[in-house]
Amino acid sequence: MTTATHQRPSRGLTALVVPLLAGALVAVALGVYGRVHTPTGFAVGVAGFSAALPMKAWLTTGALVLAVVQVVSALSMWGRLGVTIPPAVHRWSGRLAFALTVPVAFHCLYALGLQYDVPRVLVHSLLGCFFYGVFTAKMLALPKRDAPGWTLPVLGGLTFTALVGLWLTSSFWFFTAVGIKV
């Protein structure tokens, strides 16, 4: 093979080193903080809700709905739907979805910490750390034009999957075990 026709398999992978390392650092830092921080047990900022659990369940549900909008608008942007959804819909649904997760994560870390006594809660805690780590990696990989073409679909898919897992281990559990409350 000549140099002109041979492509290195690692083309663009070096562009992902910093985003992936930063994402891993965020995930580990959240897990360590959640484990070593003494949970307060007090709910923070439940304005408009009867308690912390309904607040977390509904905000996470809102984030999940917006994440579905993210997937549909991403498919549209990549020409996979046959309809055009403006890129601004993708950007703003992502911003709003992320914003809805922040008070939930803050409450989880501040009031509850990373717990491992109950399998569902352990999975939820680990998914929360993973979600913020992979989200960080995705946001840092966005401006990397030399990253492989699979980067954003894979990181976006992992972010979406983590959020679905978070919803299943929290909101879905809450709605089915406790009931639908505001």
C-alpha angles and dihedrals in degrees: 000000000000123000091247094058098037117088119194111239090226093059107147096357091111087062087065098053096087096041093048094045091048091049091050090048091051092049093048093043092052091048093048092046091048090051101044098036113093105237114236096209089217124120117236126206104354093156111166094011129094093231144345097273096056089046092053093044094051097041090049090048089052090050090050093051090050090047089057087053086051092055094046093046091046090053088050093050090051091050096248099124107048090232128088120234113184113253088234088069089058094047096046097042088053093048092049093045091052092046090054091054096053099074089044093052091044091054093045093052098038101041103026112017124199107321129193106172096096118046094225091051092046091052090046093050093049092046090052091055091045092048094056092042096052091041089055091049091049094050092048092047093052097085094042103106092178094057117112116272092246093059101091097038091050096044091042091048091050091049091051092045091050091051091050089051091049090050093048093049094046121016097030089046091048095048093048099038101036104018137242107308134157 
